Amino acid sequence: MQCAMPRHPSCAWTYVPSRSLQSLQDGHIGGLAGCFFDEMQTSASTEPIWSTTKLGKAMSRLISEPKESIRSMGELLAVALAMEKESADRYADLAGRMRAAGRPELAEIFDRLVYEELGHVDMVIGWSQQIHHRMPEAPADAAPQDIFDEESIGLVSPELVDAYRSLAIAVRNEERAFAFWSYVAADGASLEIREAAERMAREELEHAKTLRGERRKAFFKDRRPRMAIQEPYDLSSLEMEVCTRLEEYAGMKENTDIKNKYRDLALEARMLSLDLGSEPLQIPAPVGPPSPRSLDALCEWLADYYIDAGEHLLSQAARDKAQTLATIAVKRLAIVRDLVTR
């Protein structure tokens, strides 16, 4: 099945690979498909893919929707501070438990996560002082429910916990936080709130990307060497396969909004495929075990691959491009995992 080009009403475009990726490097969070057009006019009603319909009503996997819309910067900063403090406190508890159980290597991982979350706390406090010249207020109930989930790791024997699982939990928490702030950005009462929520979403997305890299390292460190079938990785073909799978999902959905979101993501994957076909990340293509074929697994595999390439490719230009692709792929994975729950 060949990936068809999704149709966008009132939309004309010209594809320019080098500039398309640069637009994402500049930090734009919204308009996933729009990031790949240099000349595009859309109707005023067209929204970024991550914002349409407030990310839906079935967000149990990634997000607990706010009970009420955030109406002021004071409320937004209070929620942000409460979320970061809750994450820091829970990771600190897990670090203490692992240390008491004689697992200092896992305690160190959770200590590092505490450090990262406290850095976010400092960022929110500094932001509040810059805007309001005071500390933000963070009531105990300000943090949304179900954003942080330790996935019962506190009930599991420490002997059965490893670095990969610990970091996987952290990755999923950051993805839920990204989805939450994307929801807030979609529903913001003012431009200031929407832009602030986009900033928080961007921070969570970058944190998730960093943690994915650490999780990948833990996986390969713990994995025993074994013989496996090796094949070259054709990233352009893999992105086109993602496009095809997304189009298949779109064809199975009756809801027009969800169908269009799948098609927007398919368009994004098609553009990435064209870009990688004309400007490969590396020549010759690397080889390794076969990539997965299911949509969710392939999206996750590509995210991890781009993160790893962003650290290890020889040229700075290739590393920069891989890091941009990693940001796109991590964001795509979060959206795909939301859509499959609907």
Coordinates of C-alpha atoms in Angstrom, one line a residue, residues 31-338:
G31 CA 1.4 22.6 13.8
L32 CA 3.1 19.3 13.2
A33 CA 2.3 19.0 9.6
G34 CA 2.8 22.8 9.1
C35 CA 6.4 22.5 10.2
F36 CA 7.1 20.9 6.8
F37 CA 5.6 23.5 4.6
D38 CA 7.3 26.7 3.5
E39 CA 4.4 28.1 1.6
M40 CA 1.1 27.1 3.2
Q41 CA -2.3 28.9 3.5
T42 CA -4.9 27.2 5.7
S43 CA -8.3 28.2 6.8
A44 CA -8.5 30.2 10.0
S45 CA -10.2 27.2 11.7
T46 CA -7.2 24.9 11.2
E47 CA -5.5 24.1 14.5
P48 CA -2.2 22.4 15.3
I49 CA -2.6 18.6 15.4
W50 CA -1.8 18.4 19.1
S51 CA -4.3 21.1 20.0
T52 CA -7.4 20.0 18.1
T53 CA -10.4 19.1 20.3
K54 CA -8.3 19.6 23.4
L55 CA -6.4 16.4 22.8
G56 CA -9.7 14.5 23.1
K57 CA -11.6 13.0 26.0
A58 CA -9.8 9.6 26.2
M59 CA -6.5 10.7 27.6
S60 CA -6.2 8.1 30.4
R61 CA -3.0 6.8 29.1
L62 CA -1.2 10.1 28.9
I63 CA -3.2 12.8 30.6
S64 CA -5.7 13.7 33.3
E65 CA -7.6 16.6 31.9
P66 CA -7.9 19.7 34.0
K67 CA -11.2 19.9 35.8
E68 CA -11.4 23.6 34.7
S69 CA -9.6 25.6 32.2
I70 CA -6.6 27.5 33.4
R71 CA -7.6 31.2 33.4
S72 CA -4.5 33.1 34.6
M73 CA -0.8 32.9 34.6
G74 CA -1.0 32.6 38.4
E75 CA -3.0 29.4 38.1
L76 CA -0.7 28.1 35.4
L77 CA 2.5 28.7 37.5
A78 CA 0.8 27.1 40.5
V79 CA 0.0 24.0 38.6
A80 CA 3.4 23.8 37.0
L81 CA 5.1 24.2 40.4
A82 CA 2.9 21.6 42.0
M83 CA 3.6 19.1 39.2
E84 CA 7.3 19.5 39.4
K85 CA 7.4 19.3 43.2
E86 CA 5.3 16.1 43.2
S87 CA 7.6 14.5 40.7
A88 CA 10.7 15.5 42.7
D89 CA 9.1 14.2 46.0
R90 CA 8.1 10.9 44.5
Y91 CA 11.5 10.2 42.8
A92 CA 13.1 11.1 46.1
D93 CA 11.0 8.5 47.9
L94 CA 12.0 5.9 45.4
A95 CA 15.6 6.8 45.7
G96 CA 15.5 6.4 49.4
R97 CA 13.8 3.0 49.0
M98 CA 16.3 1.7 46.6
R99 CA 19.2 3.0 48.8
A100 CA 17.7 1.2 51.8
A101 CA 17.4 -2.0 49.9
G102 CA 21.0 -2.0 48.9
R103 CA 20.6 -0.8 45.3
P104 CA 22.7 2.3 45.1
E105 CA 22.9 2.3 41.3
L106 CA 19.1 2.6 41.1
A107 CA 19.1 5.2 43.9
E108 CA 21.5 7.3 41.8
I109 CA 19.2 7.2 38.8
F110 CA 16.3 8.5 40.9
D111 CA 18.5 11.0 42.6
R112 CA 19.4 12.3 39.1
L113 CA 15.7 12.5 38.3
V114 CA 15.1 14.5 41.5
Y115 CA 17.9 16.9 40.4
E116 CA 16.2 17.4 37.0
E117 CA 12.8 18.0 38.5
L118 CA 14.2 20.5 41.0
G119 CA 15.7 22.3 38.1
H120 CA 12.2 22.6 36.7
V121 CA 11.0 23.9 40.0
D122 CA 13.7 26.6 40.0
M123 CA 12.7 27.5 36.4
V124 CA 9.0 27.9 37.4
I125 CA 10.0 30.0 40.5
G126 CA 12.2 32.2 38.4
W127 CA 9.5 32.6 35.8
S128 CA 7.0 33.6 38.5
Q129 CA 9.4 36.1 40.0
Q130 CA 10.0 37.6 36.6
I131 CA 6.3 38.1 35.9
H132 CA 4.7 38.6 39.4
H133 CA 7.8 39.4 41.5
R134 CA 6.9 36.7 44.0
M135 CA 6.9 33.0 44.5
P136 CA 4.0 31.1 42.9
E137 CA 1.5 29.6 45.2
A138 CA 1.1 25.8 44.9
P139 CA -1.9 24.4 46.9
A140 CA -1.7 20.7 47.7
D141 CA -4.5 20.0 45.2
A142 CA -3.0 22.1 42.4
A143 CA -1.2 19.2 40.6
P144 CA -3.5 17.2 38.2
Q145 CA -4.2 13.6 39.1
D146 CA -2.6 10.8 37.2
I147 CA 0.2 12.8 35.6
F148 CA 2.9 11.1 37.8
D149 CA 2.6 7.4 38.0
E150 CA 5.2 5.2 39.6
E151 CA 3.5 2.2 38.1
S152 CA 3.6 0.3 41.4
I153 CA 7.4 0.1 41.4
G154 CA 7.3 0.9 45.1
L155 CA 5.5 -2.4 45.6
V156 CA 7.9 -4.4 43.6
S157 CA 10.9 -6.1 45.2
P158 CA 14.0 -3.9 44.5
E159 CA 15.8 -7.0 43.3
L160 CA 13.4 -7.2 40.4
V161 CA 13.8 -3.5 39.4
D162 CA 16.5 -2.5 36.9
A163 CA 17.7 0.8 35.4
Y164 CA 15.7 0.3 32.2
R165 CA 12.4 -0.1 34.0
S166 CA 13.1 2.9 36.3
L167 CA 13.9 5.2 33.3
A168 CA 10.9 3.8 31.4
I169 CA 8.6 5.0 34.1
A170 CA 10.2 8.4 34.0
V171 CA 9.9 8.6 30.2
R172 CA 6.1 7.9 30.4
N173 CA 5.6 10.5 33.2
E174 CA 7.3 13.1 31.0
E175 CA 5.1 12.1 28.0
R176 CA 2.0 12.5 30.1
A177 CA 3.2 15.9 31.3
F178 CA 3.8 16.9 27.7
A179 CA 0.3 15.8 26.7
F180 CA -1.2 17.7 29.7
W181 CA 0.5 21.0 28.8
S182 CA -0.5 20.5 25.1
Y183 CA -4.1 20.3 26.3
V184 CA -3.7 23.5 28.3
A185 CA -2.1 25.2 25.3
A186 CA -5.1 24.2 23.2
D187 CA -7.6 25.4 25.8
G188 CA -5.8 28.5 27.0
A189 CA -8.0 31.5 27.8
S190 CA -5.4 34.0 26.5
L191 CA -2.4 34.1 24.2
E192 CA -0.1 34.5 27.2
I193 CA -1.4 31.3 28.8
R194 CA -1.2 29.4 25.5
E195 CA 2.4 30.5 24.9
A196 CA 3.3 29.6 28.5
A197 CA 1.8 26.2 28.2
E198 CA 3.6 25.6 24.9
R199 CA 6.9 26.5 26.8
M200 CA 6.1 23.9 29.5
A201 CA 5.2 21.3 26.9
R202 CA 8.5 22.0 25.1
E203 CA 10.4 21.5 28.4
E204 CA 8.7 18.2 29.1
L205 CA 9.3 17.0 25.6
E206 CA 13.0 17.7 25.8
H207 CA 13.1 16.0 29.2
A208 CA 11.4 13.0 27.7
K209 CA 13.9 12.9 24.9
T210 CA 16.8 13.0 27.2
L211 CA 15.4 10.2 29.4
R212 CA 14.7 8.1 26.3
G213 CA 18.4 8.3 25.5
E214 CA 19.4 7.2 29.0
R215 CA 16.8 4.4 28.9
R216 CA 18.3 3.2 25.6
K217 CA 21.8 3.2 27.1
A218 CA 20.5 1.1 30.0
F219 CA 18.9 -1.3 27.7
F220 CA 22.0 -2.0 25.7
K221 CA 24.2 -2.1 28.9
D222 CA 22.1 -4.8 30.5
R223 CA 21.5 -6.8 27.4
R224 CA 23.6 -9.9 26.8
P225 CA 25.4 -10.1 23.5
R226 CA 23.7 -12.4 21.1
M227 CA 23.7 -13.3 17.4
A228 CA 21.0 -11.7 15.4
I229 CA 19.9 -11.1 11.8
Q230 CA 21.5 -7.9 10.6
E231 CA 20.0 -5.6 7.9
P232 CA 20.6 -2.1 6.7
Y233 CA 18.4 0.6 8.2
D234 CA 16.7 2.6 5.4
L235 CA 15.2 5.4 7.5
S236 CA 13.4 6.9 4.5
S237 CA 11.6 3.6 3.9
L238 CA 10.8 3.2 7.6
E239 CA 9.3 6.7 7.8
M240 CA 7.2 5.9 4.7
E241 CA 6.1 2.7 6.4
V242 CA 5.0 4.8 9.3
C243 CA 3.1 7.0 6.8
T244 CA 1.4 3.9 5.4
R245 CA 0.4 2.5 8.8
L246 CA -1.0 5.9 9.8
E247 CA -3.1 6.1 6.6
E248 CA -4.4 2.6 7.4
Y249 CA -5.4 3.7 10.9
A250 CA -7.1 6.8 9.4
G251 CA -9.1 4.6 7.0
M252 CA -10.4 2.6 9.9
K253 CA -11.6 5.6 11.9
E254 CA -15.1 7.0 11.5
N255 CA -14.5 10.1 13.6
T256 CA -13.5 12.8 11.2
D257 CA -11.3 14.7 13.8
I258 CA -9.3 11.5 14.6
K259 CA -9.1 10.5 11.0
N260 CA -7.6 13.9 10.1
K261 CA -5.1 13.7 13.0
Y262 CA -3.8 10.4 11.7
R263 CA -3.6 11.9 8.2
D264 CA -1.7 14.9 9.4
L265 CA 0.8 12.6 11.1
A266 CA 1.0 10.5 7.9
L267 CA 1.8 13.7 6.0
E268 CA 4.6 14.5 8.5
A269 CA 6.1 11.0 8.1
R270 CA 5.9 11.3 4.3
M271 CA 7.8 14.6 4.5
L272 CA 10.4 13.1 6.7
S273 CA 10.8 10.2 4.3
L274 CA 11.4 12.6 1.4
D275 CA 13.9 14.5 3.5
L276 CA 15.8 11.4 4.5
G277 CA 15.7 10.1 1.0
S278 CA 17.3 13.2 -0.4
E279 CA 19.7 13.8 2.5
P280 CA 20.4 10.6 4.4
L281 CA 21.7 10.9 8.0
Q282 CA 24.7 8.8 7.2
I283 CA 26.3 6.9 4.2
P284 CA 26.5 4.0 4.1
A285 CA 23.4 3.1 6.0
P286 CA 24.1 1.4 9.4
V287 CA 23.1 -2.2 9.9
G288 CA 21.5 -3.9 12.9
P289 CA 18.7 -6.2 14.0
P290 CA 15.4 -5.9 12.0
S291 CA 13.2 -2.9 13.1
P292 CA 9.7 -3.6 14.4
R293 CA 6.7 -3.4 12.2
S294 CA 3.7 -2.4 14.4
L295 CA 3.0 1.3 14.4
D296 CA 3.5 1.9 18.1
A297 CA 6.8 -0.1 18.2
L298 CA 8.1 1.4 15.0
C299 CA 7.4 5.0 16.2
E300 CA 9.2 4.2 19.4
W301 CA 12.1 2.5 17.6
L302 CA 12.6 5.5 15.4
A303 CA 12.5 7.9 18.4
D304 CA 15.2 5.9 20.1
Y305 CA 17.3 5.6 16.9
Y306 CA 17.3 9.3 16.3
I307 CA 18.2 10.1 19.9
D308 CA 21.1 7.7 19.7
A309 CA 22.2 9.1 16.3
G310 CA 22.1 12.6 17.7
E311 CA 24.8 11.6 20.2
H312 CA 27.0 9.4 18.0
L313 CA 27.1 10.5 14.4
L314 CA 30.4 11.9 13.3
S315 CA 29.5 15.3 11.9
Q316 CA 27.9 18.1 13.9
A317 CA 25.4 18.8 11.1
A318 CA 24.2 15.1 11.1
R319 CA 23.9 15.2 14.9
D320 CA 21.9 18.4 14.8
K321 CA 19.5 16.9 12.2
A322 CA 19.2 13.7 14.2
Q323 CA 18.3 15.7 17.3
T324 CA 15.6 17.5 15.4
L325 CA 14.2 14.2 14.1
A326 CA 14.3 12.9 17.7
T327 CA 12.1 15.8 18.9
I328 CA 9.6 15.1 16.1
A329 CA 9.6 11.4 16.7
V330 CA 9.1 11.6 20.5
K331 CA 6.2 14.1 20.0
R332 CA 4.7 11.8 17.3
L333 CA 4.9 8.8 19.6
A334 CA 3.0 10.6 22.4
I335 CA 0.2 11.6 20.0
V336 CA 0.0 8.1 18.4
R337 CA -0.4 6.6 21.9
D338 CA -3.1 9.0 22.7

